[in-house]
Amino acid sequence: MLNYIKAERSSPAEFDQALVWTALILLLLGMVMVYSASIATAEASRFAGNQPAFFLLRHAVFLGVSLIVALTAFQVPVRIWQSLAPWLFLCGMVLLLLVFIPGVGREVNGAKRWLNLGPANLQPSEFMKLAVVLYAADYTARKSALMHSFKNGLLPLLTVMLAVGALLILEPDFGAFVVIASIAMAILFLGGMNGKWFAALLVLSLAGFVVLILIAPYRMQRIFGFMDPWSDPYGRGYQLSHALIAFGRGEWLGVGLGASVEKLFYLPEAHTDFLLAVIAEELGLAGVVTVIAMFTWIVLRAFVIGRQAAASERYYAALLAQGIAVWFGVQTLINMGVNMGVLPTKGLTLPLMSFGGSGILANCLALVILLRIDYENRALMRGQPA
């Protein structure tokens, strides 16, 4: 009996409780901060019916639906996700094409990134990130023996990724393009891509990004605004200058929850792209460091889960977990870098926290797939079938 108890205590838990709680804390903190950042805007907006809790209620609905879908998705084994990967990728491509159809796609501020679903909008690029992780991991795992061949191993996936990138640039959604390109390149590298080919691809990608910036005047203006936001604080440097003011006002412990001044019609997109600036102003450096620490832990934990899957010779699961880590890491880094003035202004939300149903749902799905990989890893460690 004593030996049985010791064996039970030494056996791993069925799922990573710390990962679940960290994600839930970020989701709930995000809902609180979305409400705080949007209350003034919603109260003054006809679109929101002058209801202060408009964005809070919508965000709560998005979060509730996402958690229900996530709980259902957790029941799906990783091998099923692998079999569905090409079809989900194809569906993602179709959704990206639909945004260009008049009456189906919705244009906001000159960008065609949304599908009009009546009470809500669907942003296909958010789900394309998940589809790319699933498909690139599947492709790389299946073609692992050909990863040193450019023609047979790399070229087919690069061609498909260029097609995705072209659609995103046409929307335009440069931020999503950067994230998706980072995911695909990282998975190729982790899957055994030839080092010389990877270096060449990296140089070509950087050159391509530079060309895309140079040929788009509004992107050039963002670069100039990033370099010296105070030279034109009412024009190209407006968003960044007010984000920096929010960080400055927050100091160590913040001005208090709900007491932000910058969210009062000064800081654009305070509840979406610049939510971290509101966190900095209201919760101070302590709040920002806490958020950074939680995201860092999720990313590192995802890499560990991927390494454990690789140790069990589950190469697709390993690449999938590491691809999710790259996705969350790159998108979080870009959003935080933009808010802090370290990177040029770009419209990317903070995962798990910013307002937006498509982003929250895609992020929750990615996390439960990661949890499923970990669940199967732990089952194998206990000697059970995955």
Tab-separated table of C-alpha atoms in Angstrom, residues 6-385:
chain	number	residue	atom	x	y	z
A	6	LYS	CA	4.615	6.707	-3.326
A	7	ALA	CA	4.119	5.722	-6.958
A	8	GLU	CA	1.004	7.884	-7.180
A	9	ARG	CA	2.836	10.872	-5.743
A	10	SER	CA	5.795	10.481	-8.087
A	11	SER	CA	3.675	10.096	-11.219
A	12	PRO	CA	3.097	13.298	-13.225
A	13	ALA	CA	-0.236	15.128	-13.066
A	14	GLU	CA	-2.601	14.713	-16.005
A	15	PHE	CA	-2.168	18.310	-17.194
A	16	ASP	CA	-0.029	21.366	-16.533
A	17	GLN	CA	-2.025	23.240	-13.906
A	18	ALA	CA	0.470	26.114	-13.738
A	19	LEU	CA	0.122	26.718	-17.486
A	20	VAL	CA	-3.665	26.717	-17.211
A	21	TRP	CA	-3.701	29.164	-14.306
A	22	THR	CA	-1.192	31.497	-15.961
A	23	ALA	CA	-3.309	31.639	-19.125
A	24	LEU	CA	-6.514	32.185	-17.120
A	25	ILE	CA	-4.921	35.016	-15.115
A	26	LEU	CA	-3.855	36.737	-18.341
A	27	LEU	CA	-7.338	36.278	-19.840
A	28	LEU	CA	-9.095	37.670	-16.761
A	29	LEU	CA	-6.617	40.520	-16.316
A	30	GLY	CA	-7.099	41.308	-19.989
A	31	MET	CA	-10.877	41.523	-19.524
A	32	VAL	CA	-10.448	43.913	-16.573
A	33	MET	CA	-8.000	46.110	-18.463
A	34	VAL	CA	-10.128	46.104	-21.645
A	35	TYR	CA	-13.012	47.457	-19.580
A	36	SER	CA	-10.806	50.061	-17.939
A	37	ALA	CA	-9.272	51.131	-21.267
A	38	SER	CA	-12.560	51.290	-23.193
A	39	ILE	CA	-15.107	52.654	-20.726
A	40	ALA	CA	-14.728	56.314	-21.732
A	41	THR	CA	-14.636	55.544	-25.465
A	42	ALA	CA	-17.730	53.334	-25.258
A	43	GLU	CA	-19.680	55.906	-23.241
A	44	ALA	CA	-19.051	58.565	-25.888
A	45	SER	CA	-19.631	56.340	-28.930
A	46	ARG	CA	-22.901	56.047	-30.838
A	47	PHE	CA	-21.652	52.737	-32.205
A	48	ALA	CA	-21.509	51.432	-28.632
A	49	GLY	CA	-24.910	52.921	-27.815
A	50	ASN	CA	-23.219	55.164	-25.250
A	51	GLN	CA	-22.991	52.138	-22.957
A	52	PRO	CA	-19.844	52.198	-20.760
A	53	ALA	CA	-19.752	48.384	-20.532
A	54	PHE	CA	-20.201	47.790	-24.281
A	55	PHE	CA	-16.696	46.446	-24.934
A	56	LEU	CA	-16.593	44.620	-21.606
A	57	LEU	CA	-19.768	42.676	-22.402
A	58	ARG	CA	-18.598	41.788	-25.895
A	59	HIS	CA	-15.186	40.752	-24.597
A	60	ALA	CA	-16.836	38.602	-21.911
A	61	VAL	CA	-18.961	36.880	-24.572
A	62	PHE	CA	-15.876	36.320	-26.756
A	63	LEU	CA	-14.008	34.899	-23.789
A	64	GLY	CA	-16.875	32.617	-22.769
A	65	VAL	CA	-17.300	31.227	-26.293
A	66	SER	CA	-13.531	30.781	-26.633
A	67	LEU	CA	-13.277	28.806	-23.393
A	68	ILE	CA	-16.171	26.531	-24.394
A	69	VAL	CA	-14.597	25.891	-27.812
A	70	ALA	CA	-11.211	25.349	-26.143
A	71	LEU	CA	-12.587	22.771	-23.711
A	72	THR	CA	-14.096	20.905	-26.650
A	73	ALA	CA	-10.897	21.153	-28.705
A	74	PHE	CA	-8.854	19.702	-25.830
A	75	GLN	CA	-10.588	16.371	-26.411
A	76	VAL	CA	-9.105	16.150	-29.927
A	77	PRO	CA	-5.902	14.044	-30.054
A	78	VAL	CA	-2.813	15.576	-31.644
A	79	ARG	CA	-2.862	12.980	-34.440
A	80	ILE	CA	-6.293	14.273	-35.492
A	81	TRP	CA	-4.992	17.834	-35.600
A	82	GLN	CA	-2.197	16.597	-37.862
A	83	SER	CA	-4.637	14.889	-40.225
A	84	LEU	CA	-6.765	18.053	-40.345
A	85	ALA	CA	-3.819	20.443	-40.800
A	86	PRO	CA	-3.872	20.660	-44.652
A	87	TRP	CA	-7.650	21.156	-44.691
A	88	LEU	CA	-7.568	23.820	-41.985
A	89	PHE	CA	-4.811	25.591	-43.908
A	90	LEU	CA	-6.918	25.467	-47.069
A	91	CYS	CA	-9.905	26.877	-45.148
A	92	GLY	CA	-7.680	29.682	-43.872
A	93	MET	CA	-6.664	30.556	-47.442
A	94	VAL	CA	-10.323	30.662	-48.510
A	95	LEU	CA	-11.171	32.988	-45.612
A	96	LEU	CA	-8.294	35.290	-46.582
A	97	LEU	CA	-9.680	35.453	-50.115
A	98	LEU	CA	-13.214	36.184	-48.922
A	99	VAL	CA	-12.212	39.511	-47.362
A	100	PHE	CA	-11.692	40.915	-50.881
A	101	ILE	CA	-15.248	40.110	-52.018
A	102	PRO	CA	-17.481	43.209	-51.842
A	103	GLY	CA	-20.305	42.774	-49.373
A	104	VAL	CA	-18.526	39.910	-47.618
A	105	GLY	CA	-15.310	41.554	-46.522
A	106	ARG	CA	-15.428	44.643	-44.324
A	107	GLU	CA	-13.101	47.598	-44.827
A	108	VAL	CA	-11.986	49.666	-41.826
A	109	ASN	CA	-9.566	52.592	-42.180
A	110	GLY	CA	-8.559	51.421	-45.639
A	111	ALA	CA	-7.784	47.838	-44.593
A	112	LYS	CA	-9.790	44.779	-45.654
A	113	ARG	CA	-9.080	42.387	-42.795
A	114	TRP	CA	-12.512	41.357	-41.562
A	115	LEU	CA	-15.503	39.272	-42.598
A	116	ASN	CA	-18.869	40.703	-41.635
A	117	LEU	CA	-20.832	38.127	-39.644
A	118	GLY	CA	-23.593	40.477	-38.489
A	119	PRO	CA	-23.219	40.918	-34.723
A	120	ALA	CA	-19.467	40.265	-34.897
A	121	ASN	CA	-16.538	40.420	-37.297
A	122	LEU	CA	-14.181	37.569	-38.112
A	123	GLN	CA	-10.504	38.319	-38.734
A	124	PRO	CA	-9.136	35.445	-40.872
A	125	SER	CA	-5.483	36.363	-40.295
A	126	GLU	CA	-5.804	35.378	-36.613
A	127	PHE	CA	-6.934	31.873	-37.524
A	128	MET	CA	-4.355	31.720	-40.310
A	129	LYS	CA	-1.627	31.931	-37.668
A	130	LEU	CA	-2.975	28.764	-36.077
A	131	ALA	CA	-3.441	27.090	-39.461
A	132	VAL	CA	0.163	27.903	-40.432
A	133	VAL	CA	1.501	26.403	-37.197
A	134	LEU	CA	-0.499	23.205	-37.769
A	135	TYR	CA	0.373	22.915	-41.456
A	136	ALA	CA	4.061	23.907	-41.276
A	137	ALA	CA	4.634	21.430	-38.434
A	138	ASP	CA	2.865	18.681	-40.395
A	139	TYR	CA	4.770	19.434	-43.604
A	140	THR	CA	8.141	19.580	-41.866
A	141	ALA	CA	7.516	16.364	-39.931
A	142	ARG	CA	6.485	14.513	-43.105
A	143	LYS	CA	9.345	15.917	-45.188
A	144	SER	CA	12.041	15.705	-42.502
A	145	ALA	CA	14.267	13.562	-44.739
A	146	LEU	CA	14.094	16.210	-47.486
A	147	MET	CA	14.773	19.310	-45.376
A	148	HIS	CA	18.301	19.608	-46.802
A	149	SER	CA	16.912	19.750	-50.351
A	150	PHE	CA	15.772	23.173	-51.528
A	151	LYS	CA	13.699	21.924	-54.464
A	152	ASN	CA	11.948	18.982	-52.818
A	153	GLY	CA	11.919	20.067	-49.191
A	154	LEU	CA	11.817	23.839	-48.829
A	155	LEU	CA	10.463	25.250	-52.071
A	156	PRO	CA	6.900	23.810	-51.834
A	157	LEU	CA	6.313	25.240	-48.346
A	158	LEU	CA	7.951	28.564	-49.214
A	159	THR	CA	5.724	28.892	-52.269
A	160	VAL	CA	2.605	28.348	-50.187
A	161	MET	CA	3.809	30.805	-47.533
A	162	LEU	CA	4.497	33.438	-50.199
A	163	ALA	CA	0.900	33.060	-51.391
A	164	VAL	CA	-0.331	33.615	-47.838
A	165	GLY	CA	1.998	36.590	-47.465
A	166	ALA	CA	0.737	38.131	-50.705
A	167	LEU	CA	-2.868	37.977	-49.483
A	168	LEU	CA	-1.925	39.536	-46.140
A	169	ILE	CA	0.025	42.348	-47.806
A	170	LEU	CA	-2.941	43.088	-50.088
A	171	GLU	CA	-5.290	43.506	-47.090
A	172	PRO	CA	-2.878	45.027	-45.829
A	173	ASP	CA	-1.868	43.279	-42.589
A	174	PHE	CA	1.896	43.615	-42.359
A	175	GLY	CA	1.965	42.625	-38.682
A	176	ALA	CA	0.258	39.272	-39.278
A	177	PHE	CA	2.592	38.675	-42.224
A	178	VAL	CA	5.651	39.155	-39.988
A	179	VAL	CA	4.271	36.778	-37.355
A	180	ILE	CA	3.332	34.083	-39.882
A	181	ALA	CA	6.680	34.358	-41.667
A	182	SER	CA	8.456	34.006	-38.319
A	183	ILE	CA	6.413	30.909	-37.452
A	184	ALA	CA	7.121	29.196	-40.785
A	185	MET	CA	10.853	29.970	-40.736
A	186	ALA	CA	11.233	28.883	-37.117
A	187	ILE	CA	9.488	25.549	-37.718
A	188	LEU	CA	11.637	24.913	-40.802
A	189	PHE	CA	14.777	25.667	-38.802
A	190	LEU	CA	13.718	23.514	-35.835
A	191	GLY	CA	12.757	20.740	-38.258
A	192	GLY	CA	16.298	20.420	-39.579
A	193	MET	CA	16.509	22.954	-42.392
A	194	ASN	CA	19.979	23.341	-43.877
A	195	GLY	CA	21.809	26.137	-42.046
A	196	LYS	CA	23.032	27.804	-45.248
A	197	TRP	CA	19.546	27.816	-46.736
A	198	PHE	CA	18.147	29.240	-43.507
A	199	ALA	CA	20.715	32.053	-43.458
A	200	ALA	CA	19.961	32.879	-47.096
A	201	LEU	CA	16.224	32.801	-46.421
A	202	LEU	CA	16.669	35.072	-43.421
A	203	VAL	CA	18.624	37.628	-45.476
A	204	LEU	CA	16.043	37.508	-48.279
A	205	SER	CA	13.197	37.930	-45.783
A	206	LEU	CA	14.822	40.970	-44.198
A	207	ALA	CA	15.439	42.458	-47.634
A	208	GLY	CA	11.809	41.787	-48.554
A	209	PHE	CA	10.569	43.523	-45.400
A	210	VAL	CA	12.722	46.557	-46.207
A	211	VAL	CA	11.300	46.708	-49.757
A	212	LEU	CA	7.734	46.458	-48.448
A	213	ILE	CA	8.432	49.359	-46.086
A	214	LEU	CA	10.046	51.499	-48.783
A	215	ILE	CA	7.233	51.068	-51.315
A	216	ALA	CA	4.497	52.019	-48.826
A	217	PRO	CA	4.577	55.702	-47.781
A	218	TYR	CA	2.488	55.115	-44.651
A	219	ARG	CA	4.968	52.490	-43.441
A	220	MET	CA	7.820	54.937	-43.998
A	221	GLN	CA	5.953	57.519	-41.940
A	222	ARG	CA	5.683	55.004	-39.113
A	223	ILE	CA	9.438	54.446	-39.240
A	224	PHE	CA	10.084	58.187	-39.042
A	225	GLY	CA	7.553	58.525	-36.234
A	226	PHE	CA	9.253	55.695	-34.355
A	227	MET	CA	12.700	57.254	-34.703
A	228	ASP	CA	11.597	60.611	-33.252
A	229	PRO	CA	7.942	60.702	-32.148
A	230	TRP	CA	8.363	64.112	-30.512
A	231	SER	CA	9.267	65.769	-33.810
A	232	ASP	CA	5.624	65.422	-34.878
A	233	PRO	CA	3.636	64.572	-31.708
A	234	TYR	CA	0.289	65.493	-33.327
A	235	GLY	CA	0.943	63.571	-36.531
A	236	ARG	CA	3.043	60.504	-37.256
A	237	GLY	CA	4.342	60.337	-33.680
A	238	TYR	CA	0.932	60.716	-32.016
A	239	GLN	CA	0.310	57.118	-30.915
A	240	LEU	CA	3.833	56.451	-29.724
A	241	SER	CA	4.194	59.745	-27.874
A	242	HIS	CA	1.006	59.127	-25.892
A	243	ALA	CA	2.011	55.522	-25.202
A	244	LEU	CA	5.312	56.786	-23.792
A	245	ILE	CA	3.475	59.377	-21.695
A	246	ALA	CA	1.324	56.559	-20.277
A	247	PHE	CA	4.438	54.583	-19.335
A	248	GLY	CA	5.969	57.662	-17.765
A	249	ARG	CA	2.886	58.475	-15.696
A	250	GLY	CA	2.683	54.920	-14.357
A	251	GLU	CA	6.101	55.009	-12.690
A	252	TRP	CA	6.633	52.088	-10.264
A	253	LEU	CA	3.138	51.135	-9.066
A	254	GLY	CA	0.831	53.053	-11.408
A	255	VAL	CA	-1.804	55.718	-10.871
A	256	GLY	CA	-4.426	53.137	-9.876
A	257	LEU	CA	-6.873	50.892	-11.705
A	258	GLY	CA	-9.292	53.020	-13.749
A	259	ALA	CA	-7.326	56.251	-13.223
A	260	SER	CA	-5.564	56.399	-16.592
A	261	VAL	CA	-5.685	59.756	-18.359
A	262	GLU	CA	-4.250	58.605	-21.689
A	263	LYS	CA	-7.225	56.299	-22.331
A	264	LEU	CA	-9.506	59.366	-22.290
A	265	PHE	CA	-9.417	59.897	-26.087
A	266	TYR	CA	-5.654	60.575	-26.175
A	267	LEU	CA	-4.292	57.090	-26.868
A	268	PRO	CA	-5.876	55.511	-29.993
A	269	GLU	CA	-6.787	51.813	-29.841
A	270	ALA	CA	-6.227	51.780	-26.086
A	271	HIS	CA	-8.236	48.563	-25.600
A	272	THR	CA	-6.612	46.709	-28.507
A	273	ASP	CA	-3.104	47.467	-29.791
A	274	PHE	CA	-2.041	49.739	-26.904
A	275	LEU	CA	-3.526	47.889	-23.951
A	276	LEU	CA	-0.064	47.463	-22.411
A	277	ALA	CA	0.341	51.242	-22.239
A	278	VAL	CA	-2.845	51.474	-20.147
A	279	ILE	CA	-1.542	48.651	-17.939
A	280	ALA	CA	1.696	50.585	-17.516
A	281	GLU	CA	-0.129	53.785	-16.555
A	282	GLU	CA	-2.591	52.185	-14.140
A	283	LEU	CA	-0.504	49.340	-12.684
A	284	GLY	CA	2.975	50.762	-13.219
A	285	LEU	CA	6.237	48.957	-13.809
A	286	ALA	CA	5.132	46.242	-11.385
A	287	GLY	CA	2.114	45.401	-13.575
A	288	VAL	CA	4.111	45.421	-16.811
A	289	VAL	CA	6.853	43.202	-15.384
A	290	THR	CA	4.236	40.766	-14.085
A	291	VAL	CA	2.598	40.523	-17.524
A	292	ILE	CA	5.993	40.079	-19.219
A	293	ALA	CA	6.937	37.360	-16.719
A	294	MET	CA	3.724	35.409	-17.359
A	295	PHE	CA	4.121	35.544	-21.141
A	296	THR	CA	7.782	34.564	-20.842
A	297	TRP	CA	6.834	31.582	-18.717
A	298	ILE	CA	4.197	30.424	-21.232
A	299	VAL	CA	6.674	30.648	-24.126
A	300	LEU	CA	9.437	28.818	-22.244
A	301	ARG	CA	6.982	26.179	-21.053
A	302	ALA	CA	5.834	25.614	-24.643
A	303	PHE	CA	9.438	24.981	-25.714
A	304	VAL	CA	9.876	22.525	-22.826
A	305	ILE	CA	6.694	20.673	-23.825
A	306	GLY	CA	8.017	20.502	-27.393
A	307	ARG	CA	11.344	19.103	-26.176
A	308	GLN	CA	9.527	16.443	-24.124
A	309	ALA	CA	7.489	15.455	-27.191
A	310	ALA	CA	10.676	15.190	-29.257
A	311	ALA	CA	12.210	12.948	-26.576
A	312	SER	CA	9.235	10.625	-27.081
A	313	GLU	CA	9.841	10.704	-30.862
A	314	ARG	CA	6.597	12.624	-31.431
A	315	TYR	CA	8.134	15.029	-33.939
A	316	TYR	CA	4.922	16.612	-35.191
A	317	ALA	CA	3.800	17.367	-31.637
A	318	ALA	CA	7.252	18.786	-30.860
A	319	LEU	CA	7.250	21.133	-33.852
A	320	LEU	CA	3.654	22.126	-33.138
A	321	ALA	CA	4.416	23.083	-29.528
A	322	GLN	CA	7.518	25.024	-30.534
A	323	GLY	CA	5.622	26.752	-33.344
A	324	ILE	CA	3.012	27.927	-30.824
A	325	ALA	CA	5.856	29.181	-28.622
A	326	VAL	CA	7.280	31.191	-31.529
A	327	TRP	CA	3.839	32.587	-32.377
A	328	PHE	CA	3.142	33.831	-28.853
A	329	GLY	CA	6.709	34.985	-28.352
A	330	VAL	CA	7.001	36.992	-31.573
A	331	GLN	CA	3.545	38.579	-31.378
A	332	THR	CA	3.961	39.492	-27.703
A	333	LEU	CA	7.427	40.887	-28.349
A	334	ILE	CA	6.206	43.040	-31.251
A	335	ASN	CA	3.180	44.374	-29.346
A	336	MET	CA	5.213	45.197	-26.254
A	337	GLY	CA	8.031	46.661	-28.335
A	338	VAL	CA	5.563	48.957	-30.134
A	339	ASN	CA	4.000	50.085	-26.843
A	340	MET	CA	7.408	50.845	-25.335
A	341	GLY	CA	8.767	52.620	-28.403
A	342	VAL	CA	11.344	49.918	-29.114
A	343	LEU	CA	9.724	48.947	-32.434
A	344	PRO	CA	7.829	50.968	-35.086
A	345	THR	CA	4.067	51.260	-34.633
A	346	LYS	CA	2.267	48.167	-35.914
A	347	GLY	CA	-1.269	46.946	-35.480
A	348	LEU	CA	-0.793	43.739	-33.517
A	349	THR	CA	-2.799	42.852	-30.433
A	350	LEU	CA	-1.432	41.509	-27.160
A	351	PRO	CA	-2.272	37.768	-27.117
A	352	LEU	CA	-4.896	36.620	-24.603
A	353	MET	CA	-5.472	40.168	-23.348
A	354	SER	CA	-6.431	42.674	-26.056
A	355	PHE	CA	-10.036	43.136	-27.184
A	356	GLY	CA	-11.011	41.015	-30.179
A	357	GLY	CA	-12.990	37.817	-30.542
A	358	SER	CA	-10.942	36.287	-33.371
A	359	GLY	CA	-7.666	36.777	-31.538
A	360	ILE	CA	-8.952	35.444	-28.209
A	361	LEU	CA	-10.465	32.346	-29.852
A	362	ALA	CA	-7.338	31.583	-31.906
A	363	ASN	CA	-5.092	32.068	-28.852
A	364	CYS	CA	-7.246	29.809	-26.670
A	365	LEU	CA	-7.272	27.100	-29.344
A	366	ALA	CA	-3.484	27.271	-29.612
A	367	LEU	CA	-3.092	26.958	-25.850
A	368	VAL	CA	-5.391	23.939	-25.537
A	369	ILE	CA	-3.519	22.217	-28.354
A	370	LEU	CA	-0.345	22.895	-26.371
A	371	LEU	CA	-2.037	21.500	-23.253
A	372	ARG	CA	-3.142	18.445	-25.237
A	373	ILE	CA	0.455	17.821	-26.333
A	374	ASP	CA	1.548	18.085	-22.701
A	375	TYR	CA	-1.325	15.804	-21.632
A	376	GLU	CA	-0.213	13.143	-24.102
A	377	ASN	CA	3.421	13.554	-23.019
A	378	ARG	CA	2.410	12.924	-19.408
A	379	ALA	CA	0.282	9.922	-20.407
A	380	LEU	CA	3.287	8.349	-22.122
A	381	MET	CA	5.421	9.052	-19.046
A	382	ARG	CA	2.889	7.112	-16.977
A	383	GLY	CA	3.042	4.247	-19.444
A	384	GLN	CA	-0.416	4.924	-20.835
A	385	PRO	CA	-1.374	5.339	-24.515
